Amino acid sequence: MEIRVLKYFLMVAREENITRAAALLHLTQPTLSRQLIQLEKELGTQLFHRSKHRVVLTDDGMLLKRRAQEIVSLAEKTEQEFARHHGGELTGEIMIGCGETQNMTFLSRRIAAFRGLHPLVRYNIYSASADDIKDRLEKGILDMGLLLEPVDMGKYDFIRLPDLEQWGVLVRKDSPLCQKTSVSPADLADTPILLSQRESVQNELANWFGDYFDRIEIAATYNLLLNAANMVKNGVGAAICFRLLEDVYGDLRFIPFSPSLQTGAVLVWKKNQAFSPVVSRFIQYIRDDAGTLSPHNGTEP
Protein backbone atom coordinates (compact mmCIF):
# COMPACT_ATOMS: atom_id res chain seq x y z
CA MET A 1 0.00 0.00 0.00
CA GLU A 2 1.27 3.44 -0.90
CA ILE A 3 0.77 6.41 1.43
CA ARG A 4 -0.47 8.39 -1.56
CA VAL A 5 -3.24 5.87 -2.25
CA LEU A 6 -4.24 5.76 1.40
CA LYS A 7 -4.66 9.53 1.29
CA TYR A 8 -6.88 9.10 -1.78
CA PHE A 9 -8.92 6.50 0.09
CA LEU A 10 -9.33 8.78 3.14
CA MET A 11 -10.52 11.65 0.96
CA VAL A 12 -13.18 9.45 -0.66
CA ALA A 13 -14.22 8.12 2.76
CA ARG A 14 -14.62 11.70 3.98
CA GLU A 15 -16.52 13.01 0.96
CA GLU A 16 -18.57 9.84 0.26
CA ASN A 17 -18.44 10.85 -3.40
CA ILE A 18 -15.71 9.88 -5.87
CA THR A 19 -16.27 12.79 -8.26
CA ARG A 20 -16.06 15.37 -5.49
CA ALA A 21 -13.02 13.67 -3.93
CA ALA A 22 -11.28 13.54 -7.33
CA ALA A 23 -11.79 17.28 -7.79
CA LEU A 24 -10.30 18.01 -4.35
CA LEU A 25 -7.33 15.73 -5.12
CA HIS A 26 -6.88 17.28 -8.61
CA LEU A 27 -7.38 13.89 -10.25
CA THR A 28 -9.78 12.68 -12.91
CA GLN A 29 -12.68 10.56 -11.65
CA PRO A 30 -11.61 7.47 -13.70
CA THR A 31 -8.06 7.72 -12.33
CA LEU A 32 -9.28 7.83 -8.74
CA SER A 33 -11.73 4.98 -9.34
CA ARG A 34 -8.91 2.81 -10.73
CA GLN A 35 -6.74 3.52 -7.70
CA LEU A 36 -9.55 2.46 -5.35
CA ILE A 37 -10.26 -0.71 -7.30
CA GLN A 38 -6.56 -1.58 -7.25
CA LEU A 39 -6.47 -1.02 -3.48
CA GLU A 40 -9.44 -3.36 -3.03
CA LYS A 41 -7.69 -6.01 -5.15
CA GLU A 42 -4.49 -5.60 -3.16
CA LEU A 43 -6.35 -6.10 0.14
CA GLY A 44 -8.69 -8.76 -1.22
CA THR A 45 -11.84 -7.08 0.08
CA GLN A 46 -14.56 -4.60 -0.82
CA LEU A 47 -14.03 -1.22 0.83
CA PHE A 48 -17.11 0.67 -0.40
CA HIS A 49 -20.77 0.12 -1.08
CA ARG A 50 -21.28 2.05 -4.32
CA SER A 51 -24.44 3.74 -5.58
CA LYS A 52 -25.00 6.27 -8.35
CA HIS A 53 -24.33 9.35 -6.26
CA ARG A 54 -22.65 8.08 -3.10
CA VAL A 55 -20.10 5.61 -1.76
CA VAL A 56 -20.27 4.31 1.82
CA LEU A 57 -17.60 2.37 3.69
CA THR A 58 -18.09 -1.33 4.33
CA ASP A 59 -17.03 -2.83 7.66
CA ASP A 60 -13.61 -3.59 6.16
CA GLY A 61 -13.55 -0.06 4.81
CA MET A 62 -14.14 1.32 8.32
CA LEU A 63 -11.24 -0.79 9.61
CA LEU A 64 -8.94 0.46 6.85
CA LYS A 65 -10.02 4.04 7.57
CA ARG A 66 -8.82 3.75 11.17
CA ARG A 67 -5.56 2.11 10.12
CA ALA A 68 -4.99 4.54 7.23
CA GLN A 69 -5.44 7.54 9.51
CA GLU A 70 -2.80 6.11 11.86
CA ILE A 71 -0.41 5.25 9.01
CA VAL A 72 -0.74 8.65 7.33
CA SER A 73 -0.35 10.48 10.65
CA LEU A 74 2.78 8.48 11.49
CA ALA A 75 4.24 9.06 8.01
CA GLU A 76 3.66 12.81 8.27
CA LYS A 77 5.15 12.85 11.77
CA THR A 78 8.23 11.00 10.48
CA GLU A 79 8.68 13.58 7.72
CA GLN A 80 8.52 16.33 10.33
CA GLU A 81 11.10 14.58 12.50
CA PHE A 82 13.59 14.53 9.63
CA ALA A 83 13.07 18.19 8.80
CA ARG A 84 16.45 19.94 8.80
CA HIS A 85 17.50 23.12 10.55
CA HIS A 86 16.94 26.30 8.56
CA GLY A 87 19.76 28.80 8.97
CA GLY A 88 20.79 27.16 12.24
CA GLU A 89 17.28 27.51 13.73
CA LEU A 90 15.66 24.54 15.46
CA THR A 91 12.62 23.38 13.46
CA GLY A 92 10.12 20.55 13.53
CA GLU A 93 6.83 19.57 15.10
CA ILE A 94 6.03 18.42 18.63
CA MET A 95 2.87 16.33 19.02
CA ILE A 96 1.28 16.36 22.47
CA GLY A 97 -1.89 14.65 23.66
CA CYS A 98 -3.71 16.54 26.41
CA GLY A 99 -6.49 15.61 28.76
CA GLU A 100 -8.70 18.23 30.40
CA THR A 101 -6.68 19.56 33.31
CA GLN A 102 -5.69 22.87 34.90
CA ASN A 103 -2.08 21.81 34.36
CA MET A 104 -2.59 22.67 30.69
CA THR A 105 -1.74 26.19 31.87
CA PHE A 106 1.71 24.96 32.94
CA LEU A 107 2.23 23.34 29.54
CA SER A 108 0.91 26.32 27.56
CA ARG A 109 3.29 28.69 29.32
CA ARG A 110 6.25 26.42 28.60
CA ILE A 111 5.26 26.15 24.95
CA ALA A 112 5.08 29.96 24.74
CA ALA A 113 8.51 30.31 26.38
CA PHE A 114 10.07 27.63 24.13
CA ARG A 115 8.57 29.37 21.09
CA GLY A 116 10.32 32.52 22.21
CA LEU A 117 13.62 30.64 21.97
CA HIS A 118 12.76 28.59 18.86
CA PRO A 119 10.01 30.35 16.85
CA LEU A 120 10.09 27.88 13.94
CA VAL A 121 8.97 24.95 16.09
CA ARG A 122 5.32 24.02 15.62
CA TYR A 123 3.04 22.24 18.12
CA ASN A 124 0.26 19.79 17.36
CA ILE A 125 -2.08 19.55 20.37
CA TYR A 126 -4.46 16.58 20.39
CA SER A 127 -7.22 16.78 23.01
CA ALA A 128 -8.70 13.44 24.01
CA SER A 129 -9.34 11.01 26.83
CA ALA A 130 -6.43 9.41 28.67
CA ASP A 131 -6.98 6.00 27.04
CA ASP A 132 -6.90 7.51 23.54
CA ILE A 133 -3.75 9.47 24.33
CA LYS A 134 -1.99 6.39 25.72
CA ASP A 135 -2.96 4.39 22.62
CA ARG A 136 -1.44 7.06 20.36
CA LEU A 137 1.68 7.23 22.50
CA GLU A 138 2.07 3.47 22.14
CA LYS A 139 1.73 3.70 18.35
CA GLY A 140 4.23 6.54 18.12
CA ILE A 141 1.71 9.06 16.77
CA LEU A 142 2.16 11.34 19.80
CA ASP A 143 5.48 12.36 21.34
CA MET A 144 4.14 12.96 24.85
CA GLY A 145 0.91 13.12 26.78
CA LEU A 146 -0.52 15.24 29.60
CA LEU A 147 -2.46 12.79 31.76
CA LEU A 148 -4.29 12.73 35.05
CA GLU A 149 -3.36 10.05 37.54
CA PRO A 150 -3.75 7.20 38.19
CA VAL A 151 -1.39 6.23 35.35
CA ASP A 152 0.67 3.03 35.07
CA MET A 153 4.17 4.51 34.91
CA GLY A 154 5.86 1.26 33.93
CA LYS A 155 6.00 2.28 30.26
CA TYR A 156 6.82 5.95 30.70
CA ASP A 157 9.34 8.52 31.73
CA PHE A 158 7.49 11.43 33.24
CA ILE A 159 7.43 14.80 34.96
CA ARG A 160 4.94 15.26 37.79
CA LEU A 161 3.29 18.66 37.33
CA PRO A 162 2.75 21.16 40.14
CA ASP A 163 -1.03 21.50 40.43
CA LEU A 164 -3.28 18.96 42.10
CA GLU A 165 -6.71 18.64 40.50
CA GLN A 166 -9.63 19.05 42.88
CA TRP A 167 -12.61 16.72 42.44
CA GLY A 168 -16.18 17.82 42.93
CA VAL A 169 -19.55 17.96 41.21
CA LEU A 170 -20.79 20.23 38.43
CA VAL A 171 -24.44 21.28 38.83
CA ARG A 172 -26.97 23.74 37.48
CA LYS A 173 -27.60 26.83 39.54
CA ASP A 174 -31.18 25.71 40.22
CA SER A 175 -29.95 22.43 41.78
CA PRO A 176 -30.52 21.97 45.53
CA LEU A 177 -26.82 21.13 45.76
CA CYS A 178 -25.97 24.63 44.58
CA GLN A 179 -26.64 25.98 48.07
CA LYS A 180 -23.77 23.93 49.51
CA THR A 181 -20.13 24.95 49.82
CA SER A 182 -19.06 21.29 49.54
CA VAL A 183 -20.72 17.94 48.88
CA SER A 184 -20.36 14.65 50.73
CA PRO A 185 -21.07 11.10 49.49
CA ALA A 186 -24.42 11.22 51.31
CA ASP A 187 -25.38 14.42 49.43
CA LEU A 188 -25.00 12.63 46.08
CA ALA A 189 -26.66 9.34 47.00
CA ASP A 190 -30.00 10.19 45.37
CA THR A 191 -28.75 12.47 42.55
CA PRO A 192 -28.44 11.33 38.89
CA ILE A 193 -24.71 11.30 38.21
CA LEU A 194 -22.53 11.69 35.11
CA LEU A 195 -19.34 9.70 35.63
CA SER A 196 -16.01 9.38 33.81
CA GLN A 197 -15.71 6.30 31.56
CA ARG A 198 -12.20 5.48 32.86
CA GLU A 199 -12.33 2.38 35.03
CA SER A 200 -9.37 3.51 37.14
CA VAL A 201 -11.13 6.81 37.89
CA GLN A 202 -14.36 5.00 38.76
CA ASN A 203 -12.43 2.81 41.22
CA GLU A 204 -10.91 5.86 42.87
CA LEU A 205 -14.32 7.52 43.14
CA ALA A 206 -15.82 4.31 44.53
CA ASN A 207 -13.30 4.50 47.36
CA TRP A 208 -14.34 8.09 48.07
CA PHE A 209 -18.06 7.21 48.07
CA GLY A 210 -17.52 4.20 50.29
CA ASP A 211 -20.81 2.49 51.23
CA TYR A 212 -22.76 5.14 49.33
CA PHE A 213 -21.36 4.06 45.95
CA ASP A 214 -24.01 1.35 45.56
CA ARG A 215 -26.71 3.99 46.04
CA ILE A 216 -25.64 6.44 43.35
CA GLU A 217 -27.65 6.58 40.13
CA ILE A 218 -25.32 6.71 37.10
CA ALA A 219 -27.32 8.50 34.41
CA ALA A 220 -24.49 8.61 31.85
CA THR A 221 -20.74 8.27 31.42
CA TYR A 222 -18.47 10.64 29.52
CA ASN A 223 -14.87 10.98 28.38
CA LEU A 224 -14.59 14.76 27.81
CA LEU A 225 -15.99 17.34 30.19
CA LEU A 226 -17.31 19.77 27.58
CA ASN A 227 -20.08 17.35 26.56
CA ALA A 228 -20.73 16.42 30.18
CA ALA A 229 -21.22 20.10 31.01
CA ASN A 230 -23.75 20.33 28.18
CA MET A 231 -25.67 17.40 29.64
CA VAL A 232 -25.64 19.01 33.07
CA LYS A 233 -26.97 22.24 31.57
CA ASN A 234 -29.83 20.32 29.94
CA GLY A 235 -30.88 18.44 33.04
CA VAL A 236 -29.39 14.97 32.55
CA GLY A 237 -27.68 14.99 35.93
CA ALA A 238 -24.74 16.31 37.94
CA ALA A 239 -21.24 15.62 36.58
CA ILE A 240 -18.51 14.33 38.85
CA CYS A 241 -15.38 16.01 37.57
CA PHE A 242 -12.44 18.13 38.64
CA ARG A 243 -12.24 21.91 38.80
CA LEU A 244 -11.31 23.72 35.61
CA LEU A 245 -11.27 27.42 34.87
CA GLU A 246 -14.62 28.91 35.86
CA ASP A 247 -15.42 30.25 32.37
CA VAL A 248 -15.44 26.66 31.05
CA TYR A 249 -18.62 26.00 33.01
CA GLY A 250 -20.68 28.98 31.88
CA ASP A 251 -23.89 29.11 33.94
CA LEU A 252 -22.99 25.99 35.92
CA ARG A 253 -21.41 25.77 39.34
CA PHE A 254 -18.59 23.56 40.59
CA ILE A 255 -18.84 22.36 44.22
CA PRO A 256 -15.82 20.58 45.74
CA PHE A 257 -15.94 17.23 47.51
CA SER A 258 -15.85 16.89 51.29
CA PRO A 259 -13.77 15.09 52.34
CA SER A 260 -11.45 16.54 49.72
CA LEU A 261 -10.29 14.32 46.83
CA GLN A 262 -7.33 15.44 44.72
CA THR A 263 -5.53 13.96 41.72
CA GLY A 264 -2.07 14.65 40.31
CA ALA A 265 -1.14 15.24 36.68
CA VAL A 266 1.91 14.00 34.77
CA LEU A 267 3.57 14.77 31.45
CA VAL A 268 4.67 11.39 30.06
CA TRP A 269 6.60 9.95 27.13
CA LYS A 270 7.62 6.40 26.25
CA LYS A 271 10.72 4.99 27.87
CA ASN A 272 13.70 4.34 25.58
CA GLN A 273 12.00 6.25 22.75
CA ALA A 274 14.16 7.71 19.98
CA PHE A 275 13.03 11.31 19.57
CA SER A 276 13.74 13.97 16.98
CA PRO A 277 16.14 16.75 18.08
CA VAL A 278 13.29 19.21 18.59
CA VAL A 279 11.32 16.86 20.85
CA SER A 280 14.43 15.96 22.85
CA ARG A 281 15.23 19.65 23.36
CA PHE A 282 11.67 20.40 24.45
CA ILE A 283 11.64 17.53 26.96
CA GLN A 284 14.92 18.73 28.44
CA TYR A 285 13.56 22.27 28.62
CA ILE A 286 10.46 21.05 30.48
CA ARG A 287 12.61 18.93 32.82
CA ASP A 288 14.83 21.88 33.69
CA ASP A 289 11.91 24.27 34.15
CA ALA A 290 9.75 21.87 36.17
CA GLY A 291 12.58 21.42 38.61
CA THR A 292 12.31 25.08 39.66
CA LEU A 293 8.66 24.83 40.74
CA SER A 294 7.39 24.13 44.21
CA PRO A 295 5.42 20.86 44.02
CA HIS A 296 1.62 20.91 44.15
CA ASN A 297 1.13 24.60 44.89
CA GLY A 298 0.49 25.83 41.38
CA THR A 299 2.82 28.81 41.81
CA GLU A 300 5.90 29.76 39.90
CA PRO A 301 9.10 31.23 41.32
Coordinates of C-alpha atoms in Angstrom, one line a residue:
M1 CA 0.0 0.0 0.0
E2 CA 1.3 3.4 -0.9
I3 CA 0.8 6.4 1.4
R4 CA -0.5 8.4 -1.6
V5 CA -3.2 5.9 -2.3
L6 CA -4.2 5.8 1.4
K7 CA -4.7 9.5 1.3
Y8 CA -6.9 9.1 -1.8
F9 CA -8.9 6.5 0.1
L10 CA -9.3 8.8 3.1
M11 CA -10.5 11.6 1.0
V12 CA -13.2 9.5 -0.7
A13 CA -14.2 8.1 2.8
R14 CA -14.6 11.7 4.0
E15 CA -16.5 13.0 1.0
E16 CA -18.6 9.8 0.3
N17 CA -18.4 10.9 -3.4
I18 CA -15.7 9.9 -5.9
T19 CA -16.3 12.8 -8.3
R20 CA -16.1 15.4 -5.5
A21 CA -13.0 13.7 -3.9
A22 CA -11.3 13.5 -7.3
A23 CA -11.8 17.3 -7.8
L24 CA -10.3 18.0 -4.4
L25 CA -7.3 15.7 -5.1
H26 CA -6.9 17.3 -8.6
L27 CA -7.4 13.9 -10.3
T28 CA -9.8 12.7 -12.9
Q29 CA -12.7 10.6 -11.7
P30 CA -11.6 7.5 -13.7
T31 CA -8.1 7.7 -12.3
L32 CA -9.3 7.8 -8.7
S33 CA -11.7 5.0 -9.3
R34 CA -8.9 2.8 -10.7
Q35 CA -6.7 3.5 -7.7
L36 CA -9.6 2.5 -5.3
I37 CA -10.3 -0.7 -7.3
Q38 CA -6.6 -1.6 -7.3
L39 CA -6.5 -1.0 -3.5
E40 CA -9.4 -3.4 -3.0
K41 CA -7.7 -6.0 -5.2
E42 CA -4.5 -5.6 -3.2
L43 CA -6.3 -6.1 0.1
G44 CA -8.7 -8.8 -1.2
T45 CA -11.8 -7.1 0.1
Q46 CA -14.6 -4.6 -0.8
L47 CA -14.0 -1.2 0.8
F48 CA -17.1 0.7 -0.4
H49 CA -20.8 0.1 -1.1
R50 CA -21.3 2.1 -4.3
S51 CA -24.4 3.7 -5.6
K52 CA -25.0 6.3 -8.4
H53 CA -24.3 9.4 -6.3
R54 CA -22.7 8.1 -3.1
V55 CA -20.1 5.6 -1.8
V56 CA -20.3 4.3 1.8
L57 CA -17.6 2.4 3.7
T58 CA -18.1 -1.3 4.3
D59 CA -17.0 -2.8 7.7
D60 CA -13.6 -3.6 6.2
G61 CA -13.5 -0.1 4.8
M62 CA -14.1 1.3 8.3
L63 CA -11.2 -0.8 9.6
L64 CA -8.9 0.5 6.9
K65 CA -10.0 4.0 7.6
R66 CA -8.8 3.8 11.2
R67 CA -5.6 2.1 10.1
A68 CA -5.0 4.5 7.2
Q69 CA -5.4 7.5 9.5
E70 CA -2.8 6.1 11.9
I71 CA -0.4 5.3 9.0
V72 CA -0.7 8.6 7.3
S73 CA -0.4 10.5 10.7
L74 CA 2.8 8.5 11.5
A75 CA 4.2 9.1 8.0
E76 CA 3.7 12.8 8.3
K77 CA 5.1 12.8 11.8
T78 CA 8.2 11.0 10.5
E79 CA 8.7 13.6 7.7
Q80 CA 8.5 16.3 10.3
E81 CA 11.1 14.6 12.5
F82 CA 13.6 14.5 9.6
A83 CA 13.1 18.2 8.8
R84 CA 16.5 19.9 8.8
H85 CA 17.5 23.1 10.5
H86 CA 16.9 26.3 8.6
G87 CA 19.8 28.8 9.0
G88 CA 20.8 27.2 12.2
E89 CA 17.3 27.5 13.7
L90 CA 15.7 24.5 15.5
T91 CA 12.6 23.4 13.5
G92 CA 10.1 20.6 13.5
E93 CA 6.8 19.6 15.1
I94 CA 6.0 18.4 18.6
M95 CA 2.9 16.3 19.0
I96 CA 1.3 16.4 22.5
G97 CA -1.9 14.6 23.7
C98 CA -3.7 16.5 26.4
G99 CA -6.5 15.6 28.8
E100 CA -8.7 18.2 30.4
T101 CA -6.7 19.6 33.3
Q102 CA -5.7 22.9 34.9
N103 CA -2.1 21.8 34.4
M104 CA -2.6 22.7 30.7
T105 CA -1.7 26.2 31.9
F106 CA 1.7 25.0 32.9
L107 CA 2.2 23.3 29.5
S108 CA 0.9 26.3 27.6
R109 CA 3.3 28.7 29.3
R110 CA 6.3 26.4 28.6
I111 CA 5.3 26.2 25.0
A112 CA 5.1 30.0 24.7
A113 CA 8.5 30.3 26.4
F114 CA 10.1 27.6 24.1
R115 CA 8.6 29.4 21.1
G116 CA 10.3 32.5 22.2
L117 CA 13.6 30.6 22.0
H118 CA 12.8 28.6 18.9
P119 CA 10.0 30.3 16.9
L120 CA 10.1 27.9 13.9
V121 CA 9.0 24.9 16.1
R122 CA 5.3 24.0 15.6
Y123 CA 3.0 22.2 18.1
N124 CA 0.3 19.8 17.4
I125 CA -2.1 19.5 20.4
Y126 CA -4.5 16.6 20.4
S127 CA -7.2 16.8 23.0
A128 CA -8.7 13.4 24.0
S129 CA -9.3 11.0 26.8
A130 CA -6.4 9.4 28.7
D131 CA -7.0 6.0 27.0
D132 CA -6.9 7.5 23.5
I133 CA -3.7 9.5 24.3
K134 CA -2.0 6.4 25.7
D135 CA -3.0 4.4 22.6
R136 CA -1.4 7.1 20.4
L137 CA 1.7 7.2 22.5
E138 CA 2.1 3.5 22.1
K139 CA 1.7 3.7 18.3
G140 CA 4.2 6.5 18.1
I141 CA 1.7 9.1 16.8
L142 CA 2.2 11.3 19.8
D143 CA 5.5 12.4 21.3
M144 CA 4.1 13.0 24.9
G145 CA 0.9 13.1 26.8
L146 CA -0.5 15.2 29.6
L147 CA -2.5 12.8 31.8
L148 CA -4.3 12.7 35.0
E149 CA -3.4 10.1 37.5
P150 CA -3.8 7.2 38.2
V151 CA -1.4 6.2 35.3
D152 CA 0.7 3.0 35.1
M153 CA 4.2 4.5 34.9
G154 CA 5.9 1.3 33.9
K155 CA 6.0 2.3 30.3
Y156 CA 6.8 6.0 30.7
D157 CA 9.3 8.5 31.7
F158 CA 7.5 11.4 33.2
I159 CA 7.4 14.8 35.0
R160 CA 4.9 15.3 37.8
L161 CA 3.3 18.7 37.3
P162 CA 2.8 21.2 40.1
D163 CA -1.0 21.5 40.4
L164 CA -3.3 19.0 42.1
E165 CA -6.7 18.6 40.5
Q166 CA -9.6 19.0 42.9
W167 CA -12.6 16.7 42.4
G168 CA -16.2 17.8 42.9
V169 CA -19.5 18.0 41.2
L170 CA -20.8 20.2 38.4
V171 CA -24.4 21.3 38.8
R172 CA -27.0 23.7 37.5
K173 CA -27.6 26.8 39.5
D174 CA -31.2 25.7 40.2
S175 CA -30.0 22.4 41.8
P176 CA -30.5 22.0 45.5
L177 CA -26.8 21.1 45.8
C178 CA -26.0 24.6 44.6
Q179 CA -26.6 26.0 48.1
K180 CA -23.8 23.9 49.5
T181 CA -20.1 25.0 49.8
S182 CA -19.1 21.3 49.5
V183 CA -20.7 17.9 48.9
S184 CA -20.4 14.7 50.7
P185 CA -21.1 11.1 49.5
A186 CA -24.4 11.2 51.3
D187 CA -25.4 14.4 49.4
L188 CA -25.0 12.6 46.1
A189 CA -26.7 9.3 47.0
D190 CA -30.0 10.2 45.4
T191 CA -28.8 12.5 42.5
P192 CA -28.4 11.3 38.9
I193 CA -24.7 11.3 38.2
L194 CA -22.5 11.7 35.1
L195 CA -19.3 9.7 35.6
S196 CA -16.0 9.4 33.8
Q197 CA -15.7 6.3 31.6
R198 CA -12.2 5.5 32.9
E199 CA -12.3 2.4 35.0
S200 CA -9.4 3.5 37.1
V201 CA -11.1 6.8 37.9
Q202 CA -14.4 5.0 38.8
N203 CA -12.4 2.8 41.2
E204 CA -10.9 5.9 42.9
L205 CA -14.3 7.5 43.1
A206 CA -15.8 4.3 44.5
N207 CA -13.3 4.5 47.4
W208 CA -14.3 8.1 48.1
F209 CA -18.1 7.2 48.1
G210 CA -17.5 4.2 50.3
D211 CA -20.8 2.5 51.2
Y212 CA -22.8 5.1 49.3
F213 CA -21.4 4.1 46.0
D214 CA -24.0 1.4 45.6
R215 CA -26.7 4.0 46.0
I216 CA -25.6 6.4 43.3
E217 CA -27.6 6.6 40.1
I218 CA -25.3 6.7 37.1
A219 CA -27.3 8.5 34.4
A220 CA -24.5 8.6 31.9
T221 CA -20.7 8.3 31.4
Y222 CA -18.5 10.6 29.5
N223 CA -14.9 11.0 28.4
L224 CA -14.6 14.8 27.8
L225 CA -16.0 17.3 30.2
L226 CA -17.3 19.8 27.6
N227 CA -20.1 17.4 26.6
A228 CA -20.7 16.4 30.2
A229 CA -21.2 20.1 31.0
N230 CA -23.8 20.3 28.2
M231 CA -25.7 17.4 29.6
V232 CA -25.6 19.0 33.1
K233 CA -27.0 22.2 31.6
N234 CA -29.8 20.3 29.9
G235 CA -30.9 18.4 33.0
V236 CA -29.4 15.0 32.6
G237 CA -27.7 15.0 35.9
A238 CA -24.7 16.3 37.9
A239 CA -21.2 15.6 36.6
I240 CA -18.5 14.3 38.8
C241 CA -15.4 16.0 37.6
F242 CA -12.4 18.1 38.6
R243 CA -12.2 21.9 38.8
L244 CA -11.3 23.7 35.6
L245 CA -11.3 27.4 34.9
E246 CA -14.6 28.9 35.9
D247 CA -15.4 30.3 32.4
V248 CA -15.4 26.7 31.1
Y249 CA -18.6 26.0 33.0
G250 CA -20.7 29.0 31.9
D251 CA -23.9 29.1 33.9
L252 CA -23.0 26.0 35.9
R253 CA -21.4 25.8 39.3
F254 CA -18.6 23.6 40.6
I255 CA -18.8 22.4 44.2
P256 CA -15.8 20.6 45.7
F257 CA -15.9 17.2 47.5
S258 CA -15.8 16.9 51.3
P259 CA -13.8 15.1 52.3
S260 CA -11.4 16.5 49.7
L261 CA -10.3 14.3 46.8
Q262 CA -7.3 15.4 44.7
T263 CA -5.5 14.0 41.7
G264 CA -2.1 14.7 40.3
A265 CA -1.1 15.2 36.7
V266 CA 1.9 14.0 34.8
L267 CA 3.6 14.8 31.5
V268 CA 4.7 11.4 30.1
W269 CA 6.6 9.9 27.1
K270 CA 7.6 6.4 26.2
K271 CA 10.7 5.0 27.9
N272 CA 13.7 4.3 25.6
Q273 CA 12.0 6.2 22.8
A274 CA 14.2 7.7 20.0
F275 CA 13.0 11.3 19.6
S276 CA 13.7 14.0 17.0
P277 CA 16.1 16.7 18.1
V278 CA 13.3 19.2 18.6
V279 CA 11.3 16.9 20.9
S280 CA 14.4 16.0 22.9
R281 CA 15.2 19.6 23.4
F282 CA 11.7 20.4 24.5
I283 CA 11.6 17.5 27.0
Q284 CA 14.9 18.7 28.4
Y285 CA 13.6 22.3 28.6
I286 CA 10.5 21.1 30.5
R287 CA 12.6 18.9 32.8
D288 CA 14.8 21.9 33.7
D289 CA 11.9 24.3 34.1
A290 CA 9.7 21.9 36.2
G291 CA 12.6 21.4 38.6
T292 CA 12.3 25.1 39.7
L293 CA 8.7 24.8 40.7
S294 CA 7.4 24.1 44.2
P295 CA 5.4 20.9 44.0
H296 CA 1.6 20.9 44.1
N297 CA 1.1 24.6 44.9
G298 CA 0.5 25.8 41.4
T299 CA 2.8 28.8 41.8
E300 CA 5.9 29.8 39.9
P301 CA 9.1 31.2 41.3

